[in-house]
PDB file of C-alpha atoms in Angstrom:
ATOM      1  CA  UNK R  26      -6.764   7.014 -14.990  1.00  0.00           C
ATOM      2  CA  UNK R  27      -3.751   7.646 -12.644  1.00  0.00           C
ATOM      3  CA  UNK R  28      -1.407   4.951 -12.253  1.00  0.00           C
ATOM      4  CA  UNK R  29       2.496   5.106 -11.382  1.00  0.00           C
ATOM      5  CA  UNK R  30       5.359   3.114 -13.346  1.00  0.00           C
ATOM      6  CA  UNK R  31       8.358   1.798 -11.116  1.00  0.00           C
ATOM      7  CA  UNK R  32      11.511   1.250 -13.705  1.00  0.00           C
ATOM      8  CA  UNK R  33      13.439  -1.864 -11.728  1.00  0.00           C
ATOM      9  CA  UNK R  34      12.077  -4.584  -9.897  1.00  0.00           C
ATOM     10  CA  UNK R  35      15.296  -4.877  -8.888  1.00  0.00           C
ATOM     11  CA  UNK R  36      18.163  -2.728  -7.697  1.00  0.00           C
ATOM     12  CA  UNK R  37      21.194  -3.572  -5.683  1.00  0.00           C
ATOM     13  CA  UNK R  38      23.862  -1.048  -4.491  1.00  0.00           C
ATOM     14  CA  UNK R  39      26.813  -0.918  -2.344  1.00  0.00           C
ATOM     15  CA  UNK R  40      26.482   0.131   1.507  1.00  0.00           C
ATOM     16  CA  UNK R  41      27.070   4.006   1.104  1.00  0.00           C
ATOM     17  CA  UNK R  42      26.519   4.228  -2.523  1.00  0.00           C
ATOM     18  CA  UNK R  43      23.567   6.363  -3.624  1.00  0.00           C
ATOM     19  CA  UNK R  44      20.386   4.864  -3.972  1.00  0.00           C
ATOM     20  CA  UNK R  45      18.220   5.810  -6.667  1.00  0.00           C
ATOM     21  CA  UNK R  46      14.719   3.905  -7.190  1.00  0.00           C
ATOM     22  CA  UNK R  47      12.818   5.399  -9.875  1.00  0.00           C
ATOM     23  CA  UNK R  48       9.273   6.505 -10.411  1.00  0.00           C
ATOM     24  CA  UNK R  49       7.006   7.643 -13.191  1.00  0.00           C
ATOM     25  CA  UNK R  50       3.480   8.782 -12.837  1.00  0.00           C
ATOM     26  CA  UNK R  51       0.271   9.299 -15.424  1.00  0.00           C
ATOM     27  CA  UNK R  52      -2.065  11.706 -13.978  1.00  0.00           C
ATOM     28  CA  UNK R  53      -4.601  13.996 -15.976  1.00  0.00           C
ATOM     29  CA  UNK R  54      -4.414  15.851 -12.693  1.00  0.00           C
ATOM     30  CA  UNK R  55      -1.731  17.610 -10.699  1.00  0.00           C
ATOM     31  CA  UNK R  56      -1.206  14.124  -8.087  1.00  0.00           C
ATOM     32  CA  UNK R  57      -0.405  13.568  -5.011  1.00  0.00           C
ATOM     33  CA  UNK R  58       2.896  11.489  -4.726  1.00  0.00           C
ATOM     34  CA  UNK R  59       4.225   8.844  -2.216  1.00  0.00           C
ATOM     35  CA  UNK R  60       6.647   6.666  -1.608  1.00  0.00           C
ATOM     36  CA  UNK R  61       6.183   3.641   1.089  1.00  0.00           C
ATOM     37  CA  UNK R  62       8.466   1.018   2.277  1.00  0.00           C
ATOM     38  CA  UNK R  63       8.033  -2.567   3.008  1.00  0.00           C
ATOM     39  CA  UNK R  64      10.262  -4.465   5.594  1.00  0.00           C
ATOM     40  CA  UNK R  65       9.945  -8.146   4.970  1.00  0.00           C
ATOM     41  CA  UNK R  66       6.835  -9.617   7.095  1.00  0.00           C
ATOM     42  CA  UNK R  67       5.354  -6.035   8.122  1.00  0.00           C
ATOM     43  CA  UNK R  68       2.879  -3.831   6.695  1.00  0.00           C
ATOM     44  CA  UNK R  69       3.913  -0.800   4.432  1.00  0.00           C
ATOM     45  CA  UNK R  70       4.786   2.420   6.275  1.00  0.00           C
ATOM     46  CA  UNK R  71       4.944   6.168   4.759  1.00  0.00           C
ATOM     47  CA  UNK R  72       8.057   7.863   3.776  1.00  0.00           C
ATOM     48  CA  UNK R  73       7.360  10.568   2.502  1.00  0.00           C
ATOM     49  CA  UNK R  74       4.635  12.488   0.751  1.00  0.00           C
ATOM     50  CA  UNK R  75       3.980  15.396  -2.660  1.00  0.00           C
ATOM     51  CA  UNK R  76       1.216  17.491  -2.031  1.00  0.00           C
ATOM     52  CA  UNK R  77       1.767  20.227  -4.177  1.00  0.00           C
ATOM     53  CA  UNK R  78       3.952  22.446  -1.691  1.00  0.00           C
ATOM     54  CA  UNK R  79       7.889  22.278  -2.240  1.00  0.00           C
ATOM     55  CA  UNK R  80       9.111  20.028  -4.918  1.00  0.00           C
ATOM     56  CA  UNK R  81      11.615  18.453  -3.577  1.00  0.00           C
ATOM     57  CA  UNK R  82       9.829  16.335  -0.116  1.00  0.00           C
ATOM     58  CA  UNK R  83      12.536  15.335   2.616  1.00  0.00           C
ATOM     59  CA  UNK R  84      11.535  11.908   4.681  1.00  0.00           C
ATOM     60  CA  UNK R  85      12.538   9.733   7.283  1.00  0.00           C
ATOM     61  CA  UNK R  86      15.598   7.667   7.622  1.00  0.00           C
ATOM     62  CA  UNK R  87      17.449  10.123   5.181  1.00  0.00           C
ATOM     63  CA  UNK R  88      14.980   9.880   2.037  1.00  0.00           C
ATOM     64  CA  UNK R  89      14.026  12.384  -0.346  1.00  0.00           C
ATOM     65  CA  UNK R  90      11.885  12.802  -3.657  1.00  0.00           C
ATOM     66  CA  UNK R  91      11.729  15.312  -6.463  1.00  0.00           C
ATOM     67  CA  UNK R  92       8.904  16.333  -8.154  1.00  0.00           C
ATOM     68  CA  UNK R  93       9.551  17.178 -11.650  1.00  0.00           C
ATOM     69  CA  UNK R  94       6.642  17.797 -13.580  1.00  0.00           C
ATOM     70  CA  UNK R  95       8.249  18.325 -16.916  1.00  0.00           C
ATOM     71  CA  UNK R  96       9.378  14.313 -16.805  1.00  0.00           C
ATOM     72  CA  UNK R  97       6.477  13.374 -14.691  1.00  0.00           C
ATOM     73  CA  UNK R  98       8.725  11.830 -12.308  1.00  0.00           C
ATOM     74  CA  UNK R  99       9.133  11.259  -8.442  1.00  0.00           C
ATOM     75  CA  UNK R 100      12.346   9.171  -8.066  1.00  0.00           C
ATOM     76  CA  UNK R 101      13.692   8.643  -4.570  1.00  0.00           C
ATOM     77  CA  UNK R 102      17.249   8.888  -3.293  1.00  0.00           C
ATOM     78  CA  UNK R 103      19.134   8.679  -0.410  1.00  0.00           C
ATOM     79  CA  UNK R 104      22.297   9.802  -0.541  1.00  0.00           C
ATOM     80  CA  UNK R 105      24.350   6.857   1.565  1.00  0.00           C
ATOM     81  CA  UNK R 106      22.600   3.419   1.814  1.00  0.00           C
ATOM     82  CA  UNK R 107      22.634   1.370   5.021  1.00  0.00           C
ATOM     83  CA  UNK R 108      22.769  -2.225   5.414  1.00  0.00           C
ATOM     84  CA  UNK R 109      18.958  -1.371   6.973  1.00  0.00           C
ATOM     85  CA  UNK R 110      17.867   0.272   3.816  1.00  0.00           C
ATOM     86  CA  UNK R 111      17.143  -3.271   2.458  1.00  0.00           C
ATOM     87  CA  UNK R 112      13.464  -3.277   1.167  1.00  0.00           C
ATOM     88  CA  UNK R 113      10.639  -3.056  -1.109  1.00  0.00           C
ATOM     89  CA  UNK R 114       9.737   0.285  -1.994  1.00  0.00           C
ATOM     90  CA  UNK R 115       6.904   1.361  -3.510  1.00  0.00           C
ATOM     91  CA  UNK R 116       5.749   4.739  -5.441  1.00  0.00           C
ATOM     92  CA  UNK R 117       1.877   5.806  -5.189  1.00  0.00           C
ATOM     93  CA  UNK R 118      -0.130   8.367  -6.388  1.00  0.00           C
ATOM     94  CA  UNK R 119      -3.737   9.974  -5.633  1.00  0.00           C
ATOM     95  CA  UNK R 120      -5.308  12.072  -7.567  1.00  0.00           C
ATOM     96  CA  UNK R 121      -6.125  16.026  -5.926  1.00  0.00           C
ATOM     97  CA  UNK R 122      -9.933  15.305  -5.963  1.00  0.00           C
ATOM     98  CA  UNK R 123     -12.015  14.617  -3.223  1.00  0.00           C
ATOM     99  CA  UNK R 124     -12.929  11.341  -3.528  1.00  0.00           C
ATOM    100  CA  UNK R 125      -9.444   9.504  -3.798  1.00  0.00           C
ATOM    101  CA  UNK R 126      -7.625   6.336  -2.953  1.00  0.00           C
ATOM    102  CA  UNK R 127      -4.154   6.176  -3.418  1.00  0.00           C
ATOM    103  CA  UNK R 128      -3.096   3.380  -6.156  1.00  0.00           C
ATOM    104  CA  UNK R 129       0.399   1.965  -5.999  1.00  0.00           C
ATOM    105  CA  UNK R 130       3.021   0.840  -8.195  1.00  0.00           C
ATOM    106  CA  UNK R 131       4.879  -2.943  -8.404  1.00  0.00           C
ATOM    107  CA  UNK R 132       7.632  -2.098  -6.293  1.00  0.00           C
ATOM    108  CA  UNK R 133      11.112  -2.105  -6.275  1.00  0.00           C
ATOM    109  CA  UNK R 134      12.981  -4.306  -3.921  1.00  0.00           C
ATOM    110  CA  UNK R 135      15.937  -2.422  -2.785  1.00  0.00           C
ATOM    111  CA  UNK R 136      19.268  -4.902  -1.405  1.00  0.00           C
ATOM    112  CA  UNK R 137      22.422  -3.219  -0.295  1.00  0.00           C
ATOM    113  CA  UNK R 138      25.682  -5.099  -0.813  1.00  0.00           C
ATOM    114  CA  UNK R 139      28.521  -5.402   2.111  1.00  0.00           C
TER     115      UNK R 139
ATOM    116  CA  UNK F  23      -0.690   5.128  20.206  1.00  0.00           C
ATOM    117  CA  UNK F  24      -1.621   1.836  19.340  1.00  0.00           C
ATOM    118  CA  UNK F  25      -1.292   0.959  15.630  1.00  0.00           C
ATOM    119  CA  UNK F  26      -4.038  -1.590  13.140  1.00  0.00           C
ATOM    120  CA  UNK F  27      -4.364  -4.893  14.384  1.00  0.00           C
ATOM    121  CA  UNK F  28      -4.671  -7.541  12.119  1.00  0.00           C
ATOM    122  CA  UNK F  29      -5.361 -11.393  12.853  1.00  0.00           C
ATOM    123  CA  UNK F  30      -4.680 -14.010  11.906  1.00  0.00           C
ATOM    124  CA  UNK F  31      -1.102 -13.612  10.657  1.00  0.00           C
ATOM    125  CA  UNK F  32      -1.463 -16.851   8.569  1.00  0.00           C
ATOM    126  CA  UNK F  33      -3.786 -19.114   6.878  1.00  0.00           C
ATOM    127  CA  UNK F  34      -3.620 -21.894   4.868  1.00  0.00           C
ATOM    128  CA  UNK F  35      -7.072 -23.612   3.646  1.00  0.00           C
ATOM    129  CA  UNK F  36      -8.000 -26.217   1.076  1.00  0.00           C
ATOM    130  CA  UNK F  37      -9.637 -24.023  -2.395  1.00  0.00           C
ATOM    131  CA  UNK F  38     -13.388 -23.823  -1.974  1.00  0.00           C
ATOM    132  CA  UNK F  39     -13.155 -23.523   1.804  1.00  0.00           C
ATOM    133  CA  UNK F  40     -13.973 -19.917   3.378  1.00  0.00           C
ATOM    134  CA  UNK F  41     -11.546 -17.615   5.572  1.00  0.00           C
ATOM    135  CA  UNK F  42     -12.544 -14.497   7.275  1.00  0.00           C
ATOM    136  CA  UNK F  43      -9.824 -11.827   8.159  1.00  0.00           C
ATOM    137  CA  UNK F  44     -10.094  -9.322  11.175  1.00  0.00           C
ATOM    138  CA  UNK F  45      -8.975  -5.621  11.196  1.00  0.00           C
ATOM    139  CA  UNK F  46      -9.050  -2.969  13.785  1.00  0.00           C
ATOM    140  CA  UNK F  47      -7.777   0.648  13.069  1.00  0.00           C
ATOM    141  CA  UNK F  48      -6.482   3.690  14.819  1.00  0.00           C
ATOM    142  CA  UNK F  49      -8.680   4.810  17.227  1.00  0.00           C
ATOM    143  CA  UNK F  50     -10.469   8.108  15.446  1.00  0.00           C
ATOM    144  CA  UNK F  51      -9.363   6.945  11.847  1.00  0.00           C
ATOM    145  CA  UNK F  52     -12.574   7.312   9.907  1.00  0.00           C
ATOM    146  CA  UNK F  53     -11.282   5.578   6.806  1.00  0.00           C
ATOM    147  CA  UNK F  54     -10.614   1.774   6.406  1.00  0.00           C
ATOM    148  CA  UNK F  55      -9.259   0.231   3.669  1.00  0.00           C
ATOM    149  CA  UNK F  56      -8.714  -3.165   2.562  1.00  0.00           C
ATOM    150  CA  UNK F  57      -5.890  -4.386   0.097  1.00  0.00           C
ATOM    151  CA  UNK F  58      -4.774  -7.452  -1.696  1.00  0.00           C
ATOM    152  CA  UNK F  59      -0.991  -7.786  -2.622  1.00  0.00           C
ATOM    153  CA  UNK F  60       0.178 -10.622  -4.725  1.00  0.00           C
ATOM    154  CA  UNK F  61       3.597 -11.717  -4.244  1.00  0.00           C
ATOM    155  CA  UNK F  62       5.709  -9.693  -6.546  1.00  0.00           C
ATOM    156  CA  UNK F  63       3.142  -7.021  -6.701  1.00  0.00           C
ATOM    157  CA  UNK F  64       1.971  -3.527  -5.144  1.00  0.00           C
ATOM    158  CA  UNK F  65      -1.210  -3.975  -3.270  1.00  0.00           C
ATOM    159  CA  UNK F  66      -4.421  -3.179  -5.073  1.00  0.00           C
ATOM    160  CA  UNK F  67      -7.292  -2.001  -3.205  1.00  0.00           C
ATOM    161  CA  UNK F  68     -10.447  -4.088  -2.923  1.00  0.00           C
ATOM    162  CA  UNK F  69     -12.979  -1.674  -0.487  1.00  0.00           C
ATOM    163  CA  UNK F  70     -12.817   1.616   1.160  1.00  0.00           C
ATOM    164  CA  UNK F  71     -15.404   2.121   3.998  1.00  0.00           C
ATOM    165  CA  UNK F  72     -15.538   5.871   5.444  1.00  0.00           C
ATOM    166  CA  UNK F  73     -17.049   5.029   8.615  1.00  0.00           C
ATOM    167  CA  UNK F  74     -19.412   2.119   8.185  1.00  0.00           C
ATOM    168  CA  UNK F  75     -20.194   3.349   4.613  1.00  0.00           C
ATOM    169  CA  UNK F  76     -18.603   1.723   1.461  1.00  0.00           C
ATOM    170  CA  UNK F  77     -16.903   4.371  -0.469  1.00  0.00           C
ATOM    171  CA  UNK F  78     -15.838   2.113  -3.141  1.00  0.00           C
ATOM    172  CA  UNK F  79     -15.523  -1.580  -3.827  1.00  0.00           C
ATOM    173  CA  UNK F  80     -15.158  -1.676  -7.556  1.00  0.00           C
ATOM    174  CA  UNK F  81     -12.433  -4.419  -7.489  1.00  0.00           C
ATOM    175  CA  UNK F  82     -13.860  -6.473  -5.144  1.00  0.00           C
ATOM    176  CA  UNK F  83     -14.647  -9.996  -6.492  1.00  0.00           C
ATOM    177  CA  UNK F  84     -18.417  -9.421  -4.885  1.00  0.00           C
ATOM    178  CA  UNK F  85     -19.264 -12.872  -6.137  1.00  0.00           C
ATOM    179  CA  UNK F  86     -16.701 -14.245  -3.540  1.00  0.00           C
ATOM    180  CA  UNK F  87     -15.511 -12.008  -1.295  1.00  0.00           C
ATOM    181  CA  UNK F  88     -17.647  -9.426   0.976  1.00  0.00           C
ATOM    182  CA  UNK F  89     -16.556  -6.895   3.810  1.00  0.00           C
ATOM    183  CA  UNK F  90     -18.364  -5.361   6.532  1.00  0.00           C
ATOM    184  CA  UNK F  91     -17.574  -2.245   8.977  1.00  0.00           C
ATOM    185  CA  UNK F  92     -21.279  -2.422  10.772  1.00  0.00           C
ATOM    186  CA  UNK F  93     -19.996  -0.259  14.028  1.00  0.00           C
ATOM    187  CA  UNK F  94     -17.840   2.100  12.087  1.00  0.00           C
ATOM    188  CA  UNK F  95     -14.553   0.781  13.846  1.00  0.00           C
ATOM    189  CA  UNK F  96     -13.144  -2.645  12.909  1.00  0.00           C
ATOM    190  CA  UNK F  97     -13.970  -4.387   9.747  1.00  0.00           C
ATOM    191  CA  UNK F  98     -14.047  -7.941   8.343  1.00  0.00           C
ATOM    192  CA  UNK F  99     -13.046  -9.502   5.090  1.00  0.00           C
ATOM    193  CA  UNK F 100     -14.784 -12.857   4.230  1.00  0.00           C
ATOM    194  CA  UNK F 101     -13.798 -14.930   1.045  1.00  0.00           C
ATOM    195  CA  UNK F 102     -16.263 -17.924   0.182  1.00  0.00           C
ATOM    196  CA  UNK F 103     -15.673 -19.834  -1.756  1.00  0.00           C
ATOM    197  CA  UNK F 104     -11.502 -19.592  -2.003  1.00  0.00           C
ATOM    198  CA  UNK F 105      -9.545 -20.259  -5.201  1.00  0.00           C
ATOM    199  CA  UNK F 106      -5.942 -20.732  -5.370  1.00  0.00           C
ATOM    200  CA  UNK F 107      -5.471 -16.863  -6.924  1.00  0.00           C
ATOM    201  CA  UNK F 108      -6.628 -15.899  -3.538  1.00  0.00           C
ATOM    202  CA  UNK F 109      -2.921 -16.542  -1.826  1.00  0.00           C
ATOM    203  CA  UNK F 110      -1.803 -13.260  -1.213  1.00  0.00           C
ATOM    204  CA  UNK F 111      -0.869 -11.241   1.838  1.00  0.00           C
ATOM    205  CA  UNK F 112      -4.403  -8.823   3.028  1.00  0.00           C
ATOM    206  CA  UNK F 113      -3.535  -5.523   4.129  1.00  0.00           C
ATOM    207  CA  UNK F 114      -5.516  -3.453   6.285  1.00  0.00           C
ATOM    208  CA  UNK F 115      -5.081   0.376   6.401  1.00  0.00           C
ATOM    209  CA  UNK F 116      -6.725   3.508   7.893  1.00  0.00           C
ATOM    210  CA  UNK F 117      -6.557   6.748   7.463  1.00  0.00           C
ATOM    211  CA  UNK F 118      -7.818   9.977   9.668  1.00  0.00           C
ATOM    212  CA  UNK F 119      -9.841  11.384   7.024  1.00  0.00           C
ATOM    213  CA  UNK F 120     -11.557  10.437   3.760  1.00  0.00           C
ATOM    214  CA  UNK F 121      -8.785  11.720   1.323  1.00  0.00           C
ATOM    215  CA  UNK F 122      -5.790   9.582   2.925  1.00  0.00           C
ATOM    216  CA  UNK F 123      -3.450  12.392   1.599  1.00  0.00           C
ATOM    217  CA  UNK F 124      -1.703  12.692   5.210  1.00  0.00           C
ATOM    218  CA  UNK F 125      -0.750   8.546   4.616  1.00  0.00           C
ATOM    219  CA  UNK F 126      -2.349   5.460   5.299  1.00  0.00           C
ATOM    220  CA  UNK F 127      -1.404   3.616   8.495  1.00  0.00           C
ATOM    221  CA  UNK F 128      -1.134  -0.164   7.622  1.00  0.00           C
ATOM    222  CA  UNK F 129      -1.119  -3.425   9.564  1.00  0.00           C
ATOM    223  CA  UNK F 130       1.399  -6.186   9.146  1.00  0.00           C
ATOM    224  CA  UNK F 131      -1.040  -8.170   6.794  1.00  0.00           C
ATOM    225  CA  UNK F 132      -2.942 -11.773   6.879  1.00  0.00           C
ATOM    226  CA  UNK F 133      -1.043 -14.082   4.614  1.00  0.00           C
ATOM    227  CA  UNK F 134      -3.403 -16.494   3.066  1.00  0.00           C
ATOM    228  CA  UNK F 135      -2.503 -19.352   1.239  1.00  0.00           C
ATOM    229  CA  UNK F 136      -4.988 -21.718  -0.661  1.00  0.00           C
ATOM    230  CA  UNK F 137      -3.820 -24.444  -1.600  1.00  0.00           C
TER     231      UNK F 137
END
């Protein structure tokens, strides 16, 4: 069974430090790899998205993710955090079959310090 | 374009009362979905519907809680009776196609809390 393993329910950084949120998947399957964000009172929206193209998947507001297969990992980073940044993010995978759903992890609730 | 509606925002009813929740999708998005997230979880799906079909509802409590798409469009969630591990925030989602690999679009939630 897939299922994805966020390492952190908590991380803090500094306002332009680097964020890292972390992200390890089991998949029998090569997966496909998400990563959504949660503003406080609002539904989750899509960041960015693995689907087996380039490994390293650029998103909005600055985001990126790196597929490494060898670690089965898909941590996100940004390389400056904003004050906005301030969130829960969560990782998700799907496996590449044709009858999916996409199963997410606990989340990580990103704050940025002053 | 117009994004999933979701009503109500809130709720708050007695255990053993029963709450339905309303969803409508993107226009065109054949795939609805319906999740549960606990506080201090990551939502966990309950049905999928590809049009007015259920794809799968293997987590669904089907003793309690039912879901209908009858048109195809918007969909209902109905718990009866409620328990107090029902609180949680109900997210709707849809998707253009069956796989959801090009992302789910979600609403803002319900929050439901029994008390």
């Amino acid at each position: 069974a897939q299922s994805v393993t966020q390492l952190g329910s908590h991380v803090s950084v500094s306002e332009g430090a680097l964020v890292l949120l972390r992200c390890n998947y089991s998949s029998s399957v090569p997966p496909y790899l998400f990563w959504y964000v949660q503003y406080p009172n609002q539904g989750l929206q899509l960041l960015l998205k693995y689907t087996s193209a380039a490994t390293l998947v650029k998103g909005i507001n600055g985001f990126e993710a790196e597929f490494k297969k060898s670690e089965t990992s898909f941590h996100l980073t940004k390389p400056s955090a904003h004050m906005s940044d301030a969130a829960e993010y969560f990782c998700a995978v799907s496996p590449y079959s044709s009858a999916s759903k996409i199963i997410f992890g606990s989340g990580t609730r990103l704050s940025i310090r002053p | 374009e117009a994004g999933v509606a979701q009503s109500p925002r809130y709720k708050i009813i007695e255990k053993r009362q029963s709450v339905a929740f309303w969803c409508n999708p993107i226009s065109g998005h054949a795939t609805l979905y319906w999740y549960q997230q606990i506080l201090g979880q990551g939502p966990k799906l309950l049905i999928q519907f590809q049009n007015n079909g259920v794809v799968d509802d293997s987590q669904l409590p089907k003793d309690r809680f039912s879901a209908e798409r009858l048109k195809g469009v918007d969909s209902t969630l109905k718990i009866q009776p409620a328990k107090l591990e029902d609180s949680a925030v109900y997210l709707c989602a849809s998707s253009l196609d069956r796989t959801g690999w090009d992302g789910y679009t979600f609403g803002s939630g319900t929050r439901l809390t029994v008390v």
